[in-house]
C-alpha atoms as an extended CHARMM CRD file, in Angstrom:
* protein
*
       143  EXT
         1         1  UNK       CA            136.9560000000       93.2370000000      124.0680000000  PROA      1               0.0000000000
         2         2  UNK       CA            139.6720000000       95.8340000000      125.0480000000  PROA      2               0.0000000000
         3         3  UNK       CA            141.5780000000       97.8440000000      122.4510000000  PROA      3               0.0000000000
         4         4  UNK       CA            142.8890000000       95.2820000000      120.4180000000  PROA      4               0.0000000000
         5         5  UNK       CA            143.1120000000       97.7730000000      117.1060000000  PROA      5               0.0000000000
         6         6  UNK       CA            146.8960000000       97.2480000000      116.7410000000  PROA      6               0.0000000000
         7         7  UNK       CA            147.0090000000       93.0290000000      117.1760000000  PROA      7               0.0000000000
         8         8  UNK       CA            144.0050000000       93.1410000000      114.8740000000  PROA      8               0.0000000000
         9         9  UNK       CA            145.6820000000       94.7270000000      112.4290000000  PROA      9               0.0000000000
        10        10  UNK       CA            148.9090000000       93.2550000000      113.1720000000  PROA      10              0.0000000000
        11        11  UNK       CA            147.1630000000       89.9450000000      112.1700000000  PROA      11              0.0000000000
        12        12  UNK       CA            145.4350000000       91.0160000000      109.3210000000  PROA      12              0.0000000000
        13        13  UNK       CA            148.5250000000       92.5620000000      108.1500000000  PROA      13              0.0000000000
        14        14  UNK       CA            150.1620000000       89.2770000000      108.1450000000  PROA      14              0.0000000000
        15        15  UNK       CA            146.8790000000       87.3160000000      106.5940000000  PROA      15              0.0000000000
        16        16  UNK       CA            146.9150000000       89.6400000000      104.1190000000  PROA      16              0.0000000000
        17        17  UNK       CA            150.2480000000       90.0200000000      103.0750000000  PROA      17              0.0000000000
        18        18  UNK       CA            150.2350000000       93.7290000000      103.8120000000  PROA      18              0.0000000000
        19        19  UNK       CA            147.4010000000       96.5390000000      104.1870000000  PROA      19              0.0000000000
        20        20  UNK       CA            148.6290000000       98.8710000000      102.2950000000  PROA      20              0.0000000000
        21        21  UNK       CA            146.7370000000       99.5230000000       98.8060000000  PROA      21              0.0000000000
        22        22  UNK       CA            144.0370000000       97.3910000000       99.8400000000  PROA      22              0.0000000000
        23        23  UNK       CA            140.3060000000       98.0410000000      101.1130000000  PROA      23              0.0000000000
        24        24  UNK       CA            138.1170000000       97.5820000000      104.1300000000  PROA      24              0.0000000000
        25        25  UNK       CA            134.6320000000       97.4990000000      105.4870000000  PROA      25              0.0000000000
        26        26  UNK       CA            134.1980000000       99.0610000000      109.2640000000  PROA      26              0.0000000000
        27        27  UNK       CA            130.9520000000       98.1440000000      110.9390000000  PROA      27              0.0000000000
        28        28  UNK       CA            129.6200000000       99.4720000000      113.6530000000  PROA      28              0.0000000000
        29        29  UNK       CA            129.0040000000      102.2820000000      116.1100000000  PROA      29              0.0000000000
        30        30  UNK       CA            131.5130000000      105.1180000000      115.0740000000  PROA      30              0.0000000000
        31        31  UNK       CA            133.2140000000      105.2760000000      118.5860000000  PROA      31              0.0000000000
        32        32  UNK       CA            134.3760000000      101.8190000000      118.2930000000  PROA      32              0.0000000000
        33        33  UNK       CA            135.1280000000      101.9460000000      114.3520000000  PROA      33              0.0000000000
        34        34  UNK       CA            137.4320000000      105.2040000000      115.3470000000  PROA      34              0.0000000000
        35        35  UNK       CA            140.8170000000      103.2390000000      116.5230000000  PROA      35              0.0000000000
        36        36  UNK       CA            140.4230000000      101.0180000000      113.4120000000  PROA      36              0.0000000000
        37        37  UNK       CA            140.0890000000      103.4430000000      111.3080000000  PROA      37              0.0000000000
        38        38  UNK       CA            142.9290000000      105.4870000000      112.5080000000  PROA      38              0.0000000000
        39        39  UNK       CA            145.4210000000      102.6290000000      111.9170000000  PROA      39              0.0000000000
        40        40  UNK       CA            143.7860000000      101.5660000000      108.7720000000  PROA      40              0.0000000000
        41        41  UNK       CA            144.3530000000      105.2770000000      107.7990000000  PROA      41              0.0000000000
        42        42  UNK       CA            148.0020000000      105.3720000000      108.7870000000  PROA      42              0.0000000000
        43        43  UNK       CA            148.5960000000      101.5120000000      107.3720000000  PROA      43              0.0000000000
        44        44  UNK       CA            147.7020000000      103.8940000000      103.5970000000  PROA      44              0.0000000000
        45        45  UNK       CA            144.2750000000      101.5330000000      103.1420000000  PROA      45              0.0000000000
        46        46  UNK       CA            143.3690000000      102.3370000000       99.5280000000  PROA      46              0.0000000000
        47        47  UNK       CA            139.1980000000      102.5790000000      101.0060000000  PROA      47              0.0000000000
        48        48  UNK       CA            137.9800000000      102.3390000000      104.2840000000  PROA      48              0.0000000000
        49        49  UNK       CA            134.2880000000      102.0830000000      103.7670000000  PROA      49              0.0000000000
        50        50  UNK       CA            132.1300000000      102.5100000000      107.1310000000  PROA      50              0.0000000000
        51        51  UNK       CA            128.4720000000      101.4280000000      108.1290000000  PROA      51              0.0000000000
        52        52  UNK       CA            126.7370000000      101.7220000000      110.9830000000  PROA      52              0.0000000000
        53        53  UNK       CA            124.8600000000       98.1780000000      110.3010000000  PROA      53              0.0000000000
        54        54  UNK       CA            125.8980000000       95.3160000000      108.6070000000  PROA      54              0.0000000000
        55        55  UNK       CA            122.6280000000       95.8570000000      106.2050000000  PROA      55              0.0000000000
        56        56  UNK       CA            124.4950000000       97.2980000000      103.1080000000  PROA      56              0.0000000000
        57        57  UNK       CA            127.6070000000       94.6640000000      103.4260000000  PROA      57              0.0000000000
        58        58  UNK       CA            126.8140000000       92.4720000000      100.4540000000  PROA      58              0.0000000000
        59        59  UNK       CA            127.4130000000       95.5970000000       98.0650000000  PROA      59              0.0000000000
        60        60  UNK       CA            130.1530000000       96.9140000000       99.5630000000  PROA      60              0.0000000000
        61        61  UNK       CA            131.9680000000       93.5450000000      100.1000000000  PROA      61              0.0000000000
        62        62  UNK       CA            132.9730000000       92.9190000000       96.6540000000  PROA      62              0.0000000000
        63        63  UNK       CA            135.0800000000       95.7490000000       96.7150000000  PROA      63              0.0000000000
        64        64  UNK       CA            137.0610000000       95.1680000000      100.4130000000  PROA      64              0.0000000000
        65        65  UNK       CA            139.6540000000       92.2890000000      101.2810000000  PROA      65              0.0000000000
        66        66  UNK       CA            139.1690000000       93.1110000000      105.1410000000  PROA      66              0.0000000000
        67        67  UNK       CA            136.1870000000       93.2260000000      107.1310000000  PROA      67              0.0000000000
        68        68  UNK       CA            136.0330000000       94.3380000000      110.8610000000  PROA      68              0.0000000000
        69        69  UNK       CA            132.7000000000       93.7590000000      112.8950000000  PROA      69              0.0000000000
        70        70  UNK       CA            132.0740000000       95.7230000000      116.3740000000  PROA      70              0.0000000000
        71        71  UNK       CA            128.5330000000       95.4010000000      116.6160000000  PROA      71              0.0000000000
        72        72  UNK       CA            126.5080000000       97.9690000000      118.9040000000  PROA      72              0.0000000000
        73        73  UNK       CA            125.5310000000       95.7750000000      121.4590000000  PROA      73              0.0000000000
        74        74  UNK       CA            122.2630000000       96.6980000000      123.4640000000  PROA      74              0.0000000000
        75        75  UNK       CA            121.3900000000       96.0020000000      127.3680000000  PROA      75              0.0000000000
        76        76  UNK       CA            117.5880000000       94.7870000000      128.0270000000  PROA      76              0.0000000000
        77        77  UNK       CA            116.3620000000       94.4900000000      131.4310000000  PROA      77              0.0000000000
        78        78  UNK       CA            117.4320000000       91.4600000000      133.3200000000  PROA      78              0.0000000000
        79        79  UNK       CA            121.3710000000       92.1110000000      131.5240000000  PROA      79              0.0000000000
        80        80  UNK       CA            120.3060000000       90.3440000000      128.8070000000  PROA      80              0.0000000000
        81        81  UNK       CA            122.4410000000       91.6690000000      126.0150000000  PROA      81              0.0000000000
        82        82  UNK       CA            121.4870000000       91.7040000000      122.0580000000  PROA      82              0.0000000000
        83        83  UNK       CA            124.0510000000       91.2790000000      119.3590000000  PROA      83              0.0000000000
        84        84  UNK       CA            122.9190000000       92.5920000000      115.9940000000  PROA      84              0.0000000000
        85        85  UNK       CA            124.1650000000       88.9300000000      113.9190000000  PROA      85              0.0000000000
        86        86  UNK       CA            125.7900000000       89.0740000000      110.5190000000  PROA      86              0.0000000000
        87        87  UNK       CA            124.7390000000       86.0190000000      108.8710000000  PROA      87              0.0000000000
        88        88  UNK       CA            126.5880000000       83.5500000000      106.1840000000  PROA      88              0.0000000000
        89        89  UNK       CA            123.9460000000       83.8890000000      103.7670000000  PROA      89              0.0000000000
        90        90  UNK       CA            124.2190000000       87.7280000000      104.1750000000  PROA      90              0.0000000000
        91        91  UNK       CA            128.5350000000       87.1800000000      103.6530000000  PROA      91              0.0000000000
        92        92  UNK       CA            127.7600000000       84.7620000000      100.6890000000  PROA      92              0.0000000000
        93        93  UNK       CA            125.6810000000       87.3380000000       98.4210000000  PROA      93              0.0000000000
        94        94  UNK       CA            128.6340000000       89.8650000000       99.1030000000  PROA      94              0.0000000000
        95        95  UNK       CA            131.2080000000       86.8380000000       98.0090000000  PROA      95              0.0000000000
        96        96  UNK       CA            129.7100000000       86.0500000000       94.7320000000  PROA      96              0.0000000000
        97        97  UNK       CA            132.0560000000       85.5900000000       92.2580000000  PROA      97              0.0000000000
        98        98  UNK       CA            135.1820000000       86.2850000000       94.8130000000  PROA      98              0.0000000000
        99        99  UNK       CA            138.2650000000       85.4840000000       93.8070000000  PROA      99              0.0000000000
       100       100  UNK       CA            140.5310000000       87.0180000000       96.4260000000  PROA      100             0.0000000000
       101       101  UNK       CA            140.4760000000       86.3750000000       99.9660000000  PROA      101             0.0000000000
       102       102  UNK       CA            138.1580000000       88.1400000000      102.7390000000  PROA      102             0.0000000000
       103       103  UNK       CA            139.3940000000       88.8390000000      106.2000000000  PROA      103             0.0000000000
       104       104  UNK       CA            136.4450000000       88.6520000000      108.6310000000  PROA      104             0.0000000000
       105       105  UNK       CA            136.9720000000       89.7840000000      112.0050000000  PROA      105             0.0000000000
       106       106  UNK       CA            134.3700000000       89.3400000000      114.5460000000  PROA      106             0.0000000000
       107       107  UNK       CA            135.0460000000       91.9730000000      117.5900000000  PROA      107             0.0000000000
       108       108  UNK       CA            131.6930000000       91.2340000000      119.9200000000  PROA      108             0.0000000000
       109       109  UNK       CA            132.3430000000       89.8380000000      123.2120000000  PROA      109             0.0000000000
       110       110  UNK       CA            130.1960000000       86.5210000000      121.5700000000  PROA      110             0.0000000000
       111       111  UNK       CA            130.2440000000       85.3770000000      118.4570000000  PROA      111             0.0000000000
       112       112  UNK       CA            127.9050000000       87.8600000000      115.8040000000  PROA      112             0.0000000000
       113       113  UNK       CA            128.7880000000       86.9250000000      112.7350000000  PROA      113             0.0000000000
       114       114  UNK       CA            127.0800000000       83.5720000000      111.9290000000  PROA      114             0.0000000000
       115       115  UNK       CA            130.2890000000       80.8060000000      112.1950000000  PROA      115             0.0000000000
       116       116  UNK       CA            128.8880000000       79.1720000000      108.7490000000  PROA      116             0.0000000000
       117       117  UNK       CA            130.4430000000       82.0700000000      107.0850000000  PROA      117             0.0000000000
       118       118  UNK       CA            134.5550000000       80.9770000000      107.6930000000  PROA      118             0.0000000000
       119       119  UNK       CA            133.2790000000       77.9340000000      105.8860000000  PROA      119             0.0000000000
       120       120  UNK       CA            132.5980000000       80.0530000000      102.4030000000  PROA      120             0.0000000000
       121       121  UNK       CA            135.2530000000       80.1950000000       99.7000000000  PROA      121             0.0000000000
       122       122  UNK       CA            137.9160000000       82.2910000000       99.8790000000  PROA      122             0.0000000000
       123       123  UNK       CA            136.2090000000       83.6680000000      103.6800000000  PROA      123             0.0000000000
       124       124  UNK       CA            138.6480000000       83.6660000000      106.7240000000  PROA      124             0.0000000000
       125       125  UNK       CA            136.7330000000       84.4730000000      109.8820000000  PROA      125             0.0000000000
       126       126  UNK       CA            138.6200000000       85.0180000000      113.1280000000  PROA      126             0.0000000000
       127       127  UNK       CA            135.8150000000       84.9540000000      115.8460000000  PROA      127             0.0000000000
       128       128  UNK       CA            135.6890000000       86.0430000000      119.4910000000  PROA      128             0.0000000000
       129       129  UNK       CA            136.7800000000       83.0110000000      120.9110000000  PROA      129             0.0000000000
       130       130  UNK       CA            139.5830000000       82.6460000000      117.8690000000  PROA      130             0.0000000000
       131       131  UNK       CA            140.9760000000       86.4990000000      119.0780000000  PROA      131             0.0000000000
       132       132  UNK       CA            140.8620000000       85.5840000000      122.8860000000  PROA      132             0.0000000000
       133       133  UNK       CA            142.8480000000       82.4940000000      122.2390000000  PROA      133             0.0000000000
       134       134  UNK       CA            145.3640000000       84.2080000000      119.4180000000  PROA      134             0.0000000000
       135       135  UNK       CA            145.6380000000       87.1630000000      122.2740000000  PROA      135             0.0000000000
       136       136  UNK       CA            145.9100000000       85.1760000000      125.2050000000  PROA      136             0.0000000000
       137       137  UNK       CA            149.1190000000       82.9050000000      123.4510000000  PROA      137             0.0000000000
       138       138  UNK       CA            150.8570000000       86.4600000000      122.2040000000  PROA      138             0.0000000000
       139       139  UNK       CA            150.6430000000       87.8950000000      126.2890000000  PROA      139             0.0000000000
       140       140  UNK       CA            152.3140000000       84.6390000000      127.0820000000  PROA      140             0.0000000000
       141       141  UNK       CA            155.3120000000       84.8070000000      124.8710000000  PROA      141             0.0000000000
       142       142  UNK       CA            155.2950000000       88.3220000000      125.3910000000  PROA      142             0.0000000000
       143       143  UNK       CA            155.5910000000       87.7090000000      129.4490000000  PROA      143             0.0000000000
């Protein structure tokens, strides 16, 4: 996907009732974790945690009410393309005991983070196909 940092944000803002004070989990390669960051910075995040890989997310998501996913995504030959995949069961030990809401957004060109997960308690996952349509209805009002 393009830069979408500052819609992203815009709607997480809103979801969230505000960014400020609160905590978030980057994941992924550190050049596409960078504009995020930089927003989330000047939005006064209380913690911006960042991984490379989603493999330490269920003990870091207890402490986060936002989560943004931009998998590295790798090229094989024949342009087939592999998405690292976040799975539910991998959201759901990080969720345990939850009582405030978690902001999942998925930022791969195709869906990576398994669609079972926006179906957990107190888990609200916007997904490629979510963003595109969310995007595509903003450019329209905005034209």
């Amino acid at each position: 996907m393009q830069d979408i940092a500052p819609e992203v944000l815009s709607i997480a803002d809103a979801c969230l009732g505000g960014l400020q004070g609160r905590s978030a989990l980057l994941i992924g390669p550190e050049e596409q974790r960078y504009p995020y960051l930089t927003l989330l910075r000047q939005e006064r995040m209380k913690y911006i945690y960042q991984e490379e890989t989603p493999e330490r997310a269920p003990y870091i998501l207890p402490y986060v009410q936002l989560l943004i996913y931009t998998p590295a995504i790798t090229r094989f030959e024949g342009q087939r393309l592999a998405i690292p995949y976040l799975t539910a069961a991998t959201i759901a030990k990080g969720c345990e005991g939850r009582r405030t809401p978690l902001l999942i957004f998925d930022l791969a060109p195709t869906t990576s983070v398994e669609e079972l997960a926006g179906l957990l308690p107190a888990v609200c996952l916007y997904t490629p196909e979510d963003l595109r349509r969310i995007l595509c209805k903003t450019a329209i009002k905005a034209s």
